[in-house]
Each structure stands twice: as structure tokens, then as C-alpha cells.
């Protein structure tokens, strides 16, 4: 019975469809059938046109202008970018950015030449494109200078692209900041440029190109800078610097993919400085001896306490100083984890005696208990605290969307909902105590936010004041759904960038300017000059 019904139904359906076919083929076509596709087509056409216009408009408005001047003087610059009312802006009385420079001479001068040139690095397979280096190596030479000295660096460009050098973390005078289109034109092939600054604050810093920084830093244009203290707080027998960089998906320590030995005798104190030159965070740990986190971003912590094999997260652009004493037996080893948090056998740094290097080392197990600087060390009085009076507070929301970044479709990383060059400028006046509140509400990973020309004090993490040592940084890693408040004295007039040091993010919109009033610059970002800082 059921089967019969089904067959009957099938027959009806088939006859219906055949009737339709017949109608369409031979009979008079009903209006419904003829008109509907026309309407649909018209609708589709309208939709496509609208999408096309929106696409083109979005693409065009995301384009960098031919010339974007970041000056804040009344008679020059892009005044509509911010509200200048109430500032000391006086037409014709601007401070030229180029006048913000170090003295010409000093009692002691540390002078270097850094030549940007391509080179084949030892670990690179034959046929692979050369790295872009300073002086034929990447990392470039570690520059060691003495606190108080005048540092003079001559950049010579032997590459086929424009290059600059930015001194990451150093409170340089504005004209030495090395930002293409803001403080200089990118130094063209065959040309040279000289940077001069006083090495005022001891610590671990680094340098890298700030012209097309995403590409140029990635290809190897970076190195480390150590400012040795005039009055060291600690005695270190061995002081070594290590740059982490990923080449072809392989993490390296000072361009080594394998094991690097460093000779040290039992009882000696070692200061190990390292920087993450990559775009994403790395997890490291030190085994074989208890260690102290002596400094973050080059600034000493107060009362650091010994740690054992705890994972240290280092985000893009950040630095750690670790201190430890070489034990009687066995090497001390630095390991790095892969993206899944599992420690790898290579690359690694081994520190100890020759005989220690043969010791079989067990690769440490992954641990969730990551180092937390907000509770580490001992509290101490500090110039800036959460209860200080702040003259100005800026809240900066770190966001993420899809759209266009300089005419390229794809991910866009935003500050206050806008991508560079449409991000707002933050205006600060000399002497002000400035508070910045970074709010990461997006689920697009962490943003290591870097401020040029200043060191800030970390006030709170997600509303909670720090309970350990005061912490002074130039790059703060703001994770998803985290908020950090930081503060600094506006004591270094100029035109300064704030940007994410995931340079892919910076290259896709995550940059803004922190500016002092009434400063003019002869340089511009954009297609006319070819200056593209990130
Ligand atoms: Cu970012």
C-alpha cells in the first residue's frame, strides 16, 4: 500500500515537472518565469556595483597619502588630525625637529660604523636569498657603550633599499630616533647618515631599521646595544647578549640553530641579556642553576628572588636580563619552546666548563606556571605610582578587523578603531605626567605595544596594581582581554611613534603618533618620499 502511494506520488511529481517543461518549451511563457530572472539579475548587478564601490572606496581610503607630515607646528603639518585647541601652538614659532639633537661633542665618545649590506649567513642553505645585515652579520655587532658617553653611529647603506636605524628603548633626542618619514628620510642606497645620542640610562637595548621595519628587521637588519652602568649595582664576571630571531621558521640564538657553548667557571656570576627580534612571543627557560630576573627592557628590578626553571615569556621587542651563578657541576642551559609550549633540544645555549658540555641534559618539561612580572621582586618607592596625579590619560583600544591596509585586502589591526594613517595623534605637553591605558578587547592575540623615546612605569594590570618590584618598560605585551595602565613624564619633546611591535600588525595599521605641540619636521611619510616606517 505504502509502496503504491509512493509510486503514485512520484508519478504525479514527474508529470508536473514534465508539464512545466512542456510549457516552457512550447506553450506561452508565463510572465512570472520571464520577469523573475530580470529582477534578480538587476538586483545582483546593483549589489555587485555597491560591493565594488565599497571595495574600491575602502581600498582607496586605506591608501597612504603621497605626503603625510607628522609635524604639529601651526604653519605646517596635518592639523585636522587632532584637536590643537588649548595648546601652546604659535604660528611661526615652531621648534624644528632637527634642532632636537645631542651635543656635538662630549668628554667621551663611542663611535661606530654600521654598514647595511647583504650577506650569506652560515646556516643558510646554498641558493637561499641573502640576509640583510649590519657589517655582514645578523645580529649586527653588539654595541657596548658606557653610561654618560656620547654615542656616534655612522650608517652606511650598501643595500638597494632605503634603511634607517631606530634605537629601541633608548631615550634619544628626537632627531636620532631613526623613523623614516618622521625624523629623517630613509637613507638611500649609497648614502650615509649619522646618529648621535647620550647614553644616559644603563641597560639592554637593541637597534633595527625603521624603514619598512616589518620586512627589513625580518630580513636581518638588527643588533643589540648595551649601555654599561657607570655605577653597577651588581658584579658580573661574564656579560653576554643574545638575539632571538626566526629564520625560515627556525628559531635561532645569535643566528645559531644548534648548541652554543659559553665558557664559565664554577662560582662565576653571569648576566645573560636577550631580546626577541621576532613578531610573536617566545617561551624560554634556564635550567641548571637558580636565576634572577635582574632587569626587564634594560631596567633593573628591585629585590629579584631566585627562580627555578620557570618559563619566561618574551614578546616582540622586549628584553630580559637574567643573572645566575655557575654551579660546581653541570652546565646551565637556556632552552626555547615551540609554538605549542614544548621545549626544544635546539637551539640552546650552554654555559659552564668544557667538561660540563658533554653532560647529557634532559630537555625541560612544559609548564603552565609562567613568570609574572606583576608580582615579582620586592616593592619599593617609585617616582610614579597608581595614586599619582595624572595630567592627561589616553585610553587606546587595540582592535582587529578585516578590510584594507594601504590598499591590501586582509587583516587590519586598529588603534581606537582606526588603522594608520587614520589613527588619532596623542598630544602631550612638556612636564605632563601622562597615563596610557591599553585595552585589548579583540581575540587577535597579544599586542606588544612600544613607545618611542620614553620609558614608562607599569601601574596596573586589568585594574590590579603591581605588588612586586616597580617595573619600567618601553614595550608592554597586552594579551587578549587584558588592560594595562602605564605612565611616564613627558620629558623628551618630539614626534614619537607608538606601535605594536608585532611588526606585521604595525605594517597592517597598528601605529599612531605621540606628539608634543608646535614641532615641525621637514620629512613626510608616503609615496612621494618613499618613507614607510613600518
Ligand atoms: Cu599587535
Coordinates of N, CA and C and ligand atoms in Angstrom, one line a residue, residues 279 398-399 413 444-449 499-506 510, ligand 1:
X279 N 58.2 38.6 15.7 CA 57.0 39.3 15.8 C 56.0 38.7 16.8
X398 N 42.8 48.3 21.4 CA 43.6 47.5 20.4 C 42.6 46.6 19.8
X399 N 42.4 46.8 18.5 CA 41.4 46.0 17.8 C 41.9 45.3 16.5
X413 N 44.8 45.8 11.8 CA 45.0 45.9 13.2 C 44.8 47.4 13.6
X444 N 42.6 38.7 18.9 CA 43.6 38.6 17.9 C 45.0 38.5 18.4
X445 N 45.1 37.8 19.5 CA 46.5 37.6 20.1 C 46.9 38.8 20.9
X446 N 48.2 38.8 21.3 CA 48.7 39.8 22.1 C 49.3 40.9 21.2
X447 N 49.4 42.1 21.8 CA 50.0 43.2 21.1 C 51.1 43.8 22.0
X448 N 52.4 43.6 21.6 CA 53.5 44.2 22.4 C 53.6 45.7 22.0
X449 N 53.0 46.6 22.8 CA 52.9 48.0 22.4 C 54.2 48.7 22.9
X499 N 53.5 52.0 18.6 CA 53.0 51.0 17.7 C 53.2 49.6 18.3
X500 N 52.5 48.7 17.7 CA 52.6 47.3 18.1 C 54.0 46.8 17.5
X501 N 54.7 46.1 18.3 CA 56.0 45.5 17.8 C 55.9 44.2 17.2
X502 N 54.6 43.7 17.1 CA 54.4 42.6 16.1 C 54.4 43.4 14.8
X503 N 55.5 43.4 14.1 CA 55.7 44.4 13.0 C 54.7 44.0 11.8
X504 N 54.2 42.8 11.8 CA 53.2 42.5 10.9 C 51.9 43.4 11.2
X505 N 51.6 43.4 12.5 CA 50.5 44.3 12.9 C 50.7 45.7 12.6
X506 N 52.0 46.2 12.9 CA 52.3 47.6 12.6 C 52.2 47.9 11.1
X510 N 48.7 49.2 12.9 CA 48.7 49.4 14.3 C 49.8 50.4 14.7
Ligands
LIG1 CU1 49.8 43.8 17.6

